[in-house]
Amino acid sequence: MASPSLHFVACNYPALGHTRPQLGLVTRLIQNHSDLLVTVFVYSPYVPSTRRELEALLPDFSRVRLIGVGPFSDNSGRGFESLFPAYVALQELIPMSYKEIVAGGSLTCTATGKIFDYASVPIPTIVLSDLATPFAGQGIKAITPDVKLLVSWMGTTSFFIHRFGPDELGGYGSLEEKAIAAVAKDDRDEKSLMEVAFKFESDFKGTSLVNAEDLAMFDYEIFPQDVDNASYTPVYINAAKQTNGWADGVAICSTGNFEPKARQVLQEWYEDKHGKKAFFVGPYTAPQALSKALDFNGDASKLLPFLNSHPKQSVWLISFGTLFYPSRHPHQIETVLRTLLKTGTPFVMSLASSMYTPLPNDILREAKDRGLGLFADFLPQAAVLAHPSTGVFVSHAGVNSMFESIEANVLNVFWPMTCDQPIHAAHMTLKLDASYELIQVRTGTGAQPPKRGGVVEGTDEAIAQEIEGIVEDLKGPVGDRKRRNLAVVRSQLLADLVKGGDADAEVQKLINFGTPV
């Protein structure tokens, strides 16, 4: 290709919940500017999977350069154990490679061996740095102070404010400062800093959760499961350094119309008060035809015949995230599956997240013998959601799952674990009345009474009753109402994402922000 006139860089973190929104934004940037080149730094073992994701979004990505950094292995693994090395390595490796770009040198992708020449490529004007690559962003700013550094935020506006906003907005932006002061006061060692920070974060009073969309939640409902919530505190504290410090702004994977109150709150705090930029660029998905997706993912070859054999909107899709699965309480998912079998509800389930807690053989056997359940190590989620037979989606309420289901017009039954998920579930359930949220599966701190009413019994019997209630709801006026509300949400989202829509205009604003005057 001819030398581009504009050059952006993206720092990618390989968890799918991060990769897909960022690559979606890269796709839309390329589509909105005919002479833009985007360099994407990827941890080398994940180059093949990242390339596949990009190909699904942008078949011709000649103006996107995937640069693998770090040692290559053809087994990227699963779970946090495989992602932690990427988190550590990217902070140092990306700035080292970025120096070569600025110097007009060449870079070799360590995954493919392909050499990319930057002699005639302009110096980047925008760098999109993931939540999980904060020190890479800092290193890039040190090399080129004038580059516009934008946080590539893979969540919603409400959660961005929750994590990085000031105290008065219910945010934890000053969490590190509070922890440092407490450690100094108590004369404790630095090792305890993150422990102290988490104590601040989890010091619940049983009062209303302050949040930008006024969701009816108690503070402890932000931790609905007894997962290792403390492990995320260091990640968010480091991310706050980038978000509230050296970053020039943020590109948010949500639209202003999806969260109108949160958009106003963010603009008043982040833009008006702190002089940073916020771009509400929205999500981006590109569902493949299921036949094409199954061609690509041969392990799910039985999926299309299974879906075709069931009535419209009758099948439940069950799929959790890369890192999130109710593995501490496997009896809960077993109860859900047994209840679906009892009610004669067909389902398909991805086993990708359940590798450490295999399902009982009797469930697998009954599902197969009765033709009610299909299990696969991997499912092309967006394609399954787009199939007419899919009517319900049980997920952890990650941002990709939420927006993909909205686009496919499929009702969610949310099972949030931690991080942004409880806010997503509450927004869709309480604010928009366009989904369900499982309450009886809550554990630990989150098992206290929810603000919406009721009691968390947490027994297998209570979980079964909750699932049975949803199955019946879907047949009557409650299910009809939620489907109508979901259709309204979907219509607005699609209107925002089309050419000339609100989110599309935000993408153009971002491009303009990075275009030299």
Short mmCIF file of C-alpha atoms in Angstrom, two decimals:
data_model
loop_
_atom_site.label_atom_id
_atom_site.label_comp_id
_atom_site.label_asym_id
_atom_site.label_seq_id
_atom_site.Cartn_x
_atom_site.Cartn_y
_atom_site.Cartn_z
CA MET A 1 0.00 0.00 0.00
CA ALA A 2 0.99 3.64 -0.43
CA SER A 3 2.41 5.48 2.56
CA PRO A 4 -0.44 6.33 4.97
CA SER A 5 -1.09 9.89 6.07
CA LEU A 6 -2.19 8.94 9.57
CA HIS A 7 -0.92 6.32 12.01
CA PHE A 8 -2.48 5.04 15.23
CA VAL A 9 -1.17 2.37 17.63
CA ALA A 10 -3.13 -0.06 19.81
CA CYS A 11 -1.77 -1.93 22.83
CA ASN A 12 -3.71 -5.18 22.99
CA TYR A 13 -4.34 -7.39 26.00
CA PRO A 14 -5.27 -10.90 24.81
CA ALA A 15 -8.29 -11.73 26.99
CA LEU A 16 -11.26 -11.87 24.61
CA GLY A 17 -13.22 -9.40 26.72
CA HIS A 18 -10.49 -6.88 25.96
CA THR A 19 -9.47 -7.94 22.46
CA ARG A 20 -12.87 -7.87 20.77
CA PRO A 21 -13.91 -4.32 21.75
CA GLN A 22 -10.49 -2.94 20.86
CA LEU A 23 -10.34 -4.71 17.49
CA GLY A 24 -13.89 -3.55 16.87
CA LEU A 25 -12.78 0.02 17.39
CA VAL A 26 -9.74 -0.53 15.15
CA THR A 27 -12.09 -1.82 12.46
CA ARG A 28 -14.32 1.21 12.65
CA LEU A 29 -11.36 3.57 12.60
CA ILE A 30 -10.10 1.93 9.42
CA GLN A 31 -13.57 2.07 7.88
CA ASN A 32 -13.93 5.78 8.71
CA HIS A 33 -10.56 6.92 7.36
CA SER A 34 -9.28 5.73 4.00
CA ASP A 35 -5.64 6.60 4.66
CA LEU A 36 -5.15 5.40 8.23
CA LEU A 37 -2.70 2.69 9.31
CA VAL A 38 -3.11 1.01 12.71
CA THR A 39 -0.31 -0.95 14.38
CA VAL A 40 -1.57 -3.42 16.99
CA PHE A 41 0.89 -4.79 19.53
CA VAL A 42 -0.07 -8.32 20.60
CA TYR A 43 1.57 -10.73 23.02
CA SER A 44 3.11 -13.20 20.58
CA PRO A 45 1.34 -16.46 21.56
CA TYR A 46 -1.99 -14.75 20.90
CA VAL A 47 -1.24 -13.44 17.41
CA PRO A 48 -3.03 -16.34 15.64
CA SER A 49 -6.24 -15.95 17.69
CA THR A 50 -6.12 -12.15 17.41
CA ARG A 51 -5.70 -12.46 13.65
CA ARG A 52 -8.78 -14.69 13.46
CA GLU A 53 -10.82 -12.20 15.46
CA LEU A 54 -9.69 -9.39 13.18
CA GLU A 55 -10.46 -11.38 10.04
CA ALA A 56 -14.03 -11.87 11.26
CA LEU A 57 -14.40 -8.12 11.71
CA LEU A 58 -12.35 -6.80 8.81
CA PRO A 59 -11.70 -9.29 5.98
CA ASP A 60 -9.25 -6.87 4.32
CA PHE A 61 -6.93 -5.70 7.07
CA SER A 62 -4.02 -4.64 4.90
CA ARG A 63 -3.99 -1.37 6.84
CA VAL A 64 -3.64 -3.14 10.17
CA ARG A 65 -0.25 -4.46 11.28
CA LEU A 66 -0.29 -7.14 13.96
CA ILE A 67 3.08 -7.04 15.72
CA GLY A 68 3.71 -10.00 17.99
CA VAL A 69 6.04 -9.14 20.87
CA GLY A 70 7.69 -11.56 23.27
CA PRO A 71 8.54 -15.24 22.78
CA PHE A 72 6.16 -17.23 20.61
CA SER A 73 4.48 -20.45 21.68
CA ASP A 74 1.78 -22.26 19.73
CA ASN A 75 -0.08 -23.01 22.97
CA SER A 76 -1.47 -19.86 24.50
CA GLY A 77 -3.33 -21.85 27.14
CA ARG A 78 -6.43 -20.85 29.04
CA GLY A 79 -7.39 -18.88 32.09
CA PHE A 80 -5.53 -16.34 34.17
CA GLU A 81 -2.37 -18.47 34.32
CA SER A 82 -1.86 -17.98 30.59
CA LEU A 83 -2.79 -14.29 30.63
CA PHE A 84 -0.62 -13.14 33.54
CA PRO A 85 2.67 -13.44 31.60
CA ALA A 86 1.13 -11.21 28.93
CA TYR A 87 0.16 -8.62 31.55
CA VAL A 88 3.73 -8.48 32.84
CA ALA A 89 5.60 -8.66 29.55
CA LEU A 90 3.57 -6.16 27.54
CA GLN A 91 4.40 -3.28 29.87
CA GLU A 92 8.09 -3.45 28.85
CA LEU A 93 7.98 -4.98 25.38
CA ILE A 94 5.56 -2.54 23.79
CA PRO A 95 7.58 0.64 24.54
CA MET A 96 10.74 -1.08 23.26
CA SER A 97 9.04 -1.83 19.95
CA TYR A 98 7.40 1.58 19.82
CA LYS A 99 10.87 3.19 19.87
CA GLU A 100 11.65 1.45 16.59
CA ILE A 101 8.49 2.87 15.02
CA VAL A 102 9.37 6.40 16.07
CA ALA A 103 12.92 5.93 14.79
CA GLY A 104 11.60 4.82 11.39
CA GLY A 105 13.13 1.38 11.76
CA SER A 106 11.58 -2.04 11.22
CA LEU A 107 9.75 -4.49 13.46
CA THR A 108 9.56 -8.26 13.20
CA CYS A 109 6.43 -10.04 14.41
CA THR A 110 7.84 -12.74 16.69
CA ALA A 111 4.86 -14.99 15.94
CA THR A 112 5.05 -14.97 12.14
CA GLY A 113 8.55 -13.70 11.38
CA LYS A 114 7.06 -11.05 9.11
CA ILE A 115 9.09 -7.82 8.91
CA PHE A 116 7.31 -4.45 8.86
CA ASP A 117 9.15 -1.35 7.65
CA TYR A 118 8.28 1.99 9.28
CA ALA A 119 10.66 4.21 7.30
CA SER A 120 7.84 5.89 5.36
CA VAL A 121 5.16 5.62 8.05
CA PRO A 122 4.29 8.76 10.03
CA ILE A 123 4.90 8.87 13.78
CA PRO A 124 1.75 7.77 15.62
CA THR A 125 -0.60 10.50 16.81
CA ILE A 126 -2.98 8.29 18.81
CA VAL A 127 -2.14 5.35 21.07
CA LEU A 128 -4.98 3.18 22.38
CA SER A 129 -3.72 1.60 25.59
CA ASP A 130 -5.73 -1.17 27.23
CA LEU A 131 -6.75 -1.15 30.86
CA ALA A 132 -4.20 -3.94 31.34
CA THR A 133 -1.28 -2.16 29.62
CA PRO A 134 -0.97 1.01 31.75
CA PHE A 135 2.82 1.07 32.01
CA ALA A 136 3.13 0.51 28.29
CA GLY A 137 1.10 3.69 27.94
CA GLN A 138 3.40 5.47 30.36
CA GLY A 139 6.48 4.27 28.46
CA ILE A 140 5.05 5.48 25.16
CA LYS A 141 4.27 8.91 26.64
CA ALA A 142 7.86 9.14 27.84
CA ILE A 143 9.11 8.47 24.30
CA THR A 144 6.69 10.82 22.51
CA PRO A 145 5.09 13.24 25.01
CA ASP A 146 2.92 14.80 22.30
CA VAL A 147 1.18 11.56 21.30
CA LYS A 148 -2.49 11.43 22.32
CA LEU A 149 -2.81 8.52 24.74
CA LEU A 150 -6.35 7.15 25.02
CA VAL A 151 -7.42 4.40 27.39
CA SER A 152 -9.05 1.63 25.39
CA TRP A 153 -11.89 0.92 27.82
CA MET A 154 -13.64 -2.39 27.19
CA GLY A 155 -16.50 -1.74 29.60
CA THR A 156 -19.40 0.64 30.09
CA THR A 157 -19.35 4.27 31.14
CA SER A 158 -20.92 3.51 34.52
CA PHE A 159 -18.18 1.09 35.46
CA PHE A 160 -15.46 3.45 34.25
CA ILE A 161 -16.77 6.02 36.73
CA HIS A 162 -17.09 3.37 39.44
CA ARG A 163 -13.45 2.33 39.07
CA PHE A 164 -11.74 5.66 38.41
CA GLY A 165 -14.10 8.41 39.55
CA PRO A 166 -13.81 10.46 42.74
CA ASP A 167 -15.38 9.46 46.06
CA GLU A 168 -18.43 11.65 45.60
CA LEU A 169 -19.33 9.75 42.42
CA GLY A 170 -18.92 6.40 44.14
CA GLY A 171 -15.56 5.88 42.46
CA TYR A 172 -12.30 4.29 43.56
CA GLY A 173 -9.96 6.64 41.72
CA SER A 174 -8.19 7.59 44.96
CA LEU A 175 -7.91 4.04 46.29
CA GLU A 176 -4.12 3.90 46.09
CA GLU A 177 -3.68 7.23 47.88
CA LYS A 178 -5.92 6.06 50.72
CA ALA A 179 -4.02 2.80 51.03
CA ILE A 180 -0.63 4.53 51.02
CA ALA A 181 -1.75 6.89 53.79
CA ALA A 182 -3.11 4.00 55.87
CA VAL A 183 0.06 1.93 55.44
CA ALA A 184 2.24 4.90 56.43
CA LYS A 185 0.08 5.60 59.46
CA ASP A 186 0.23 2.00 60.68
CA ASP A 187 3.93 1.66 59.76
CA ARG A 188 3.28 -1.49 57.74
CA ASP A 189 5.42 -2.77 54.90
CA GLU A 190 4.72 -2.01 51.27
CA LYS A 191 3.66 -5.60 50.63
CA SER A 192 0.45 -4.96 52.52
CA LEU A 193 -0.51 -1.97 50.33
CA MET A 194 -2.82 -3.92 48.03
CA GLU A 195 -4.34 -5.77 50.97
CA VAL A 196 -5.15 -2.45 52.61
CA ALA A 197 -6.54 -1.10 49.33
CA PHE A 198 -8.85 -4.07 48.98
CA LYS A 199 -10.08 -3.59 52.55
CA PHE A 200 -11.11 -0.06 51.62
CA GLU A 201 -12.79 -1.37 48.49
CA SER A 202 -14.68 -4.11 50.30
CA ASP A 203 -15.62 -2.15 53.44
CA PHE A 204 -19.34 -2.40 52.76
CA LYS A 205 -21.79 -0.56 54.99
CA GLY A 206 -25.00 -2.00 53.61
CA THR A 207 -25.92 1.38 52.13
CA SER A 208 -27.02 2.26 48.62
CA LEU A 209 -24.33 1.92 45.97
CA VAL A 210 -23.54 5.35 44.56
CA ASN A 211 -23.55 4.91 40.79
CA ALA A 212 -23.99 7.10 37.75
CA GLU A 213 -27.20 5.47 36.47
CA ASP A 214 -28.90 5.39 39.90
CA LEU A 215 -29.22 1.61 39.86
CA ALA A 216 -31.03 0.20 42.90
CA MET A 217 -28.19 -1.73 44.51
CA PHE A 218 -26.65 -2.02 47.95
CA ASP A 219 -22.88 -1.52 48.07
CA TYR A 220 -22.16 -5.21 48.73
CA GLU A 221 -24.01 -6.25 45.56
CA ILE A 222 -20.96 -5.19 43.55
CA PHE A 223 -19.41 -8.51 44.73
CA PRO A 224 -22.21 -11.01 43.99
CA GLN A 225 -19.87 -14.04 44.11
CA ASP A 226 -17.11 -15.16 46.46
CA VAL A 227 -14.53 -15.18 43.70
CA ASP A 228 -11.03 -13.79 44.22
CA ASN A 229 -12.13 -10.15 44.01
CA ALA A 230 -8.89 -8.96 45.66
CA SER A 231 -6.82 -10.16 42.69
CA TYR A 232 -8.26 -7.39 40.51
CA THR A 233 -7.40 -4.54 42.88
CA PRO A 234 -3.74 -4.16 41.72
CA VAL A 235 -4.86 -4.18 38.07
CA TYR A 236 -7.34 -1.36 38.65
CA ILE A 237 -4.95 0.66 40.82
CA ASN A 238 -2.31 0.52 38.09
CA ALA A 239 -4.94 1.33 35.48
CA ALA A 240 -5.98 4.41 37.48
CA LYS A 241 -2.47 5.79 37.13
CA GLN A 242 -2.97 5.77 33.36
CA THR A 243 -6.63 6.79 33.29
CA ASN A 244 -6.41 9.68 35.74
CA GLY A 245 -2.77 10.50 35.15
CA TRP A 246 -0.85 10.34 31.90
CA ALA A 247 -3.78 9.51 29.56
CA ASP A 248 -5.33 12.26 27.43
CA GLY A 249 -8.72 10.59 27.37
CA VAL A 250 -10.71 7.40 26.94
CA ALA A 251 -12.49 5.50 24.17
CA ILE A 252 -15.46 3.75 25.78
CA CYS A 253 -17.11 0.58 24.51
CA SER A 254 -20.59 1.97 25.15
CA THR A 255 -22.85 4.59 23.65
CA GLY A 256 -24.14 7.80 25.16
CA ASN A 257 -27.73 6.74 24.56
CA PHE A 258 -27.25 3.39 26.30
CA GLU A 259 -26.17 5.21 29.49
CA PRO A 260 -27.32 8.83 29.19
CA LYS A 261 -26.88 9.75 32.86
CA ALA A 262 -23.43 8.19 33.02
CA ARG A 263 -22.38 10.04 29.88
CA GLN A 264 -23.32 13.37 31.47
CA VAL A 265 -21.56 12.50 34.74
CA LEU A 266 -18.40 11.47 32.91
CA GLN A 267 -18.35 14.58 30.76
CA GLU A 268 -18.71 16.84 33.79
CA TRP A 269 -16.01 15.04 35.79
CA TYR A 270 -13.51 13.75 33.21
CA GLU A 271 -13.83 16.32 30.44
CA ASP A 272 -15.00 19.58 32.02
CA LYS A 273 -13.11 19.29 35.32
CA HIS A 274 -9.95 17.44 34.23
CA GLY A 275 -9.65 18.51 30.60
CA LYS A 276 -9.52 14.98 29.20
CA LYS A 277 -11.48 13.62 26.25
CA ALA A 278 -14.18 10.94 26.30
CA PHE A 279 -15.29 9.17 23.13
CA PHE A 280 -18.43 7.02 23.42
CA VAL A 281 -17.55 4.84 20.44
CA GLY A 282 -19.84 1.94 21.34
CA PRO A 283 -19.39 -1.81 20.83
CA TYR A 284 -18.65 -3.48 17.54
CA THR A 285 -19.64 -6.98 16.57
CA ALA A 286 -19.84 -8.70 13.20
CA PRO A 287 -21.82 -11.95 13.56
CA GLN A 288 -20.88 -14.54 10.96
CA ALA A 289 -23.41 -16.79 9.33
CA LEU A 290 -23.49 -19.89 11.52
CA SER A 291 -22.55 -22.17 8.64
CA LYS A 292 -19.44 -20.08 7.99
CA ALA A 293 -18.56 -19.97 11.69
CA LEU A 294 -18.91 -23.73 11.95
CA ASP A 295 -16.67 -24.15 8.93
CA PHE A 296 -14.12 -22.18 10.86
CA ASN A 297 -14.70 -23.97 14.17
CA GLY A 298 -15.07 -27.62 13.24
CA ASP A 299 -15.37 -28.83 16.85
CA ALA A 300 -18.91 -27.46 16.92
CA SER A 301 -20.03 -29.18 13.71
CA LYS A 302 -23.12 -30.71 15.35
CA LEU A 303 -24.40 -27.32 16.42
CA LEU A 304 -26.29 -26.24 13.31
CA PRO A 305 -28.39 -29.45 13.04
CA PHE A 306 -29.18 -29.18 16.78
CA LEU A 307 -30.36 -25.57 16.53
CA ASN A 308 -32.32 -26.25 13.35
CA SER A 309 -34.19 -29.06 15.12
CA HIS A 310 -35.72 -26.78 17.77
CA PRO A 311 -38.45 -24.10 17.56
CA LYS A 312 -37.83 -20.39 17.31
CA GLN A 313 -36.46 -18.72 20.48
CA SER A 314 -36.59 -22.00 22.42
CA VAL A 315 -32.89 -22.74 22.95
CA TRP A 316 -30.85 -21.43 25.87
CA LEU A 317 -27.20 -20.62 25.16
CA ILE A 318 -24.94 -21.01 28.22
CA SER A 319 -21.50 -19.48 27.88
CA PHE A 320 -19.25 -17.76 30.42
CA GLY A 321 -16.14 -15.64 29.92
CA THR A 322 -12.45 -16.45 29.58
CA LEU A 323 -11.86 -16.05 33.31
CA PHE A 324 -15.31 -16.26 34.86
CA TYR A 325 -17.20 -19.44 35.72
CA PRO A 326 -18.93 -20.61 38.95
CA SER A 327 -16.12 -23.10 39.58
CA ARG A 328 -16.18 -22.67 43.36
CA HIS A 329 -19.78 -23.89 43.45
CA PRO A 330 -20.15 -26.34 40.55
CA HIS A 331 -23.39 -27.72 42.02
CA GLN A 332 -25.05 -24.45 41.00
CA ILE A 333 -24.51 -24.87 37.27
CA GLU A 334 -25.40 -28.55 37.65
CA THR A 335 -28.71 -27.50 39.23
CA VAL A 336 -29.40 -25.10 36.38
CA LEU A 337 -28.77 -27.81 33.80
CA ARG A 338 -30.85 -30.41 35.66
CA THR A 339 -33.70 -27.90 35.87
CA LEU A 340 -33.55 -27.18 32.15
CA LEU A 341 -33.68 -30.93 31.49
CA LYS A 342 -36.59 -31.29 33.92
CA THR A 343 -38.57 -28.55 32.15
CA GLY A 344 -37.74 -29.89 28.70
CA THR A 345 -35.82 -26.73 27.77
CA PRO A 346 -33.19 -27.26 25.03
CA PHE A 347 -29.77 -25.70 25.56
CA VAL A 348 -26.26 -25.50 24.17
CA MET A 349 -23.31 -24.93 26.48
CA SER A 350 -19.72 -23.90 25.96
CA LEU A 351 -17.31 -25.88 28.12
CA ALA A 352 -14.39 -23.50 27.53
CA SER A 353 -14.61 -22.00 31.04
CA SER A 354 -15.42 -25.24 32.89
CA MET A 355 -12.13 -27.03 32.27
CA TYR A 356 -11.37 -27.36 35.99
CA THR A 357 -14.86 -28.49 37.01
CA PRO A 358 -16.13 -31.14 34.56
CA LEU A 359 -19.87 -31.73 34.47
CA PRO A 360 -21.28 -35.02 35.81
CA ASN A 361 -21.64 -37.80 33.26
CA ASP A 362 -25.33 -38.32 34.01
CA ILE A 363 -26.13 -34.75 32.90
CA LEU A 364 -24.10 -35.14 29.72
CA ARG A 365 -25.73 -38.51 28.98
CA GLU A 366 -29.32 -37.38 29.63
CA ALA A 367 -28.89 -34.23 27.55
CA LYS A 368 -27.58 -36.28 24.63
CA ASP A 369 -30.10 -39.13 24.90
CA ARG A 370 -33.07 -36.77 25.02
CA GLY A 371 -31.74 -34.43 22.35
CA LEU A 372 -32.12 -31.50 24.75
CA GLY A 373 -28.52 -30.46 25.30
CA LEU A 374 -25.36 -30.01 23.27
CA PHE A 375 -21.92 -29.34 24.76
CA ALA A 376 -18.85 -28.07 22.91
CA ASP A 377 -15.38 -26.97 23.95
CA PHE A 378 -15.86 -23.82 21.89
CA LEU A 379 -18.94 -22.13 20.45
CA PRO A 380 -19.07 -19.26 17.94
CA GLN A 381 -21.09 -17.17 20.37
CA ALA A 382 -22.25 -14.31 18.15
CA ALA A 383 -23.28 -16.75 15.43
CA VAL A 384 -25.27 -18.91 17.86
CA LEU A 385 -27.00 -15.82 19.25
CA ALA A 386 -27.98 -14.82 15.72
CA HIS A 387 -29.68 -18.17 15.03
CA PRO A 388 -33.53 -17.94 15.13
CA SER A 389 -33.80 -20.86 17.58
CA THR A 390 -31.76 -19.09 20.27
CA GLY A 391 -34.01 -17.25 22.70
CA VAL A 392 -32.10 -16.98 25.99
CA PHE A 393 -28.46 -16.41 26.87
CA VAL A 394 -27.03 -17.35 30.28
CA SER A 395 -23.79 -15.41 30.69
CA HIS A 396 -21.56 -13.69 33.23
CA ALA A 397 -22.67 -10.25 31.96
CA GLY A 398 -19.40 -9.34 30.30
CA VAL A 399 -19.58 -6.38 27.96
CA ASN A 400 -19.16 -8.44 24.78
CA SER A 401 -21.85 -10.91 25.79
CA MET A 402 -24.23 -8.14 26.76
CA PHE A 403 -23.93 -6.16 23.53
CA GLU A 404 -23.83 -9.23 21.28
CA SER A 405 -27.09 -10.46 22.82
CA ILE A 406 -28.70 -7.04 22.42
CA GLU A 407 -27.74 -6.95 18.76
CA ALA A 408 -29.11 -10.48 18.29
CA ASN A 409 -32.33 -9.58 20.18
CA VAL A 410 -31.81 -12.44 22.66
CA LEU A 411 -32.86 -12.11 26.31
CA ASN A 412 -30.12 -12.50 28.89
CA VAL A 413 -30.23 -14.45 32.12
CA PHE A 414 -27.25 -12.85 33.82
CA TRP A 415 -25.00 -14.63 36.31
CA PRO A 416 -22.50 -11.87 37.20
CA MET A 417 -19.31 -12.72 39.07
CA THR A 418 -17.28 -9.54 39.67
CA CYS A 419 -15.75 -6.42 38.07
CA ASP A 420 -18.13 -4.65 35.65
CA GLN A 421 -20.58 -7.54 35.43
CA PRO A 422 -22.93 -6.67 38.37
CA ILE A 423 -23.44 -3.16 37.01
CA HIS A 424 -24.17 -4.48 33.51
CA ALA A 425 -26.70 -6.96 34.90
CA ALA A 426 -28.41 -4.33 37.04
CA HIS A 427 -28.55 -1.85 34.17
CA MET A 428 -30.17 -4.34 31.82
CA THR A 429 -32.49 -5.80 34.47
CA LEU A 430 -33.46 -2.92 36.75
CA LYS A 431 -33.01 0.11 34.51
CA LEU A 432 -34.11 -1.26 31.14
CA ASP A 433 -36.20 -4.26 32.22
CA ALA A 434 -34.79 -6.14 29.25
CA SER A 435 -33.21 -9.17 30.92
CA TYR A 436 -33.17 -11.41 34.00
CA GLU A 437 -30.54 -11.75 36.70
CA LEU A 438 -30.06 -14.88 38.80
CA ILE A 439 -30.19 -13.96 42.48
CA GLN A 440 -30.24 -17.36 44.19
CA VAL A 441 -26.77 -18.20 42.87
CA ARG A 442 -25.18 -15.37 44.84
CA THR A 443 -22.56 -16.39 47.40
CA GLY A 444 -20.33 -14.80 50.03
CA THR A 445 -20.84 -11.10 50.71
CA GLY A 446 -23.22 -10.83 47.79
CA ALA A 447 -25.65 -13.31 49.35
CA GLN A 448 -27.10 -10.61 51.57
CA PRO A 449 -30.60 -9.30 50.72
CA PRO A 450 -30.64 -7.39 47.41
CA LYS A 451 -32.04 -3.87 47.33
CA ARG A 452 -34.60 -4.94 44.73
CA GLY A 453 -36.20 -7.12 47.43
CA GLY A 454 -36.31 -10.78 48.31
CA VAL A 455 -33.91 -13.07 50.13
CA VAL A 456 -30.96 -15.08 48.82
CA GLU A 457 -31.55 -18.61 50.09
CA GLY A 458 -28.76 -20.01 47.91
CA THR A 459 -29.94 -23.61 48.04
CA ASP A 460 -30.18 -25.90 45.03
CA GLU A 461 -33.95 -25.91 45.54
CA ALA A 462 -34.09 -22.11 45.41
CA ILE A 463 -31.92 -22.02 42.28
CA ALA A 464 -34.15 -24.60 40.60
CA GLN A 465 -37.26 -22.59 41.49
CA GLU A 466 -35.69 -19.45 40.06
CA ILE A 467 -34.90 -21.16 36.75
CA GLU A 468 -38.36 -22.73 36.60
CA GLY A 469 -39.87 -19.29 37.22
CA ILE A 470 -37.94 -17.78 34.31
CA VAL A 471 -38.94 -20.65 32.01
CA GLU A 472 -42.61 -19.97 32.87
CA ASP A 473 -42.17 -16.18 32.64
CA LEU A 474 -40.93 -16.49 29.09
CA LYS A 475 -44.22 -18.05 28.06
CA GLY A 476 -46.32 -15.17 29.35
CA PRO A 477 -46.69 -11.37 29.66
CA VAL A 478 -43.47 -10.84 31.63
CA GLY A 479 -41.40 -12.44 28.91
CA ASP A 480 -43.30 -10.50 26.25
CA ARG A 481 -42.66 -7.22 28.08
CA LYS A 482 -38.96 -7.88 28.44
CA ARG A 483 -38.69 -8.80 24.75
CA ARG A 484 -40.42 -5.56 23.76
CA ASN A 485 -38.06 -3.56 25.97
CA LEU A 486 -35.06 -5.39 24.54
CA ALA A 487 -36.25 -4.59 21.01
CA VAL A 488 -36.30 -0.89 21.92
CA VAL A 489 -32.76 -1.07 23.37
CA ARG A 490 -31.58 -2.91 20.27
CA SER A 491 -33.15 -0.40 17.91
CA GLN A 492 -31.39 2.49 19.64
CA LEU A 493 -28.05 0.66 19.71
CA LEU A 494 -28.18 -0.15 16.01
CA ALA A 495 -29.16 3.44 15.21
CA ASP A 496 -26.12 4.65 17.18
CA LEU A 497 -23.75 2.31 15.35
CA VAL A 498 -24.82 2.93 11.74
CA LYS A 499 -23.02 5.45 9.55
CA GLY A 500 -23.92 8.89 10.83
CA GLY A 501 -25.22 7.55 14.14
CA ASP A 502 -24.18 8.81 17.56
CA ALA A 503 -21.40 6.24 18.13
CA ASP A 504 -20.17 6.56 14.55
CA ALA A 505 -19.86 10.31 15.06
CA GLU A 506 -17.81 9.66 18.19
CA VAL A 507 -15.41 7.50 16.17
CA GLN A 508 -14.97 10.35 13.73
CA LYS A 509 -14.32 12.75 16.62
CA LEU A 510 -11.58 10.40 17.82
CA ILE A 511 -10.01 10.38 14.37
CA ASN A 512 -10.16 14.17 14.25
CA PHE A 513 -8.53 14.30 17.69
CA GLY A 514 -5.58 12.37 16.29
CA THR A 515 -5.33 14.25 13.00
CA PRO A 516 -2.56 16.87 12.96
CA VAL A 517 -3.81 20.38 12.29
#
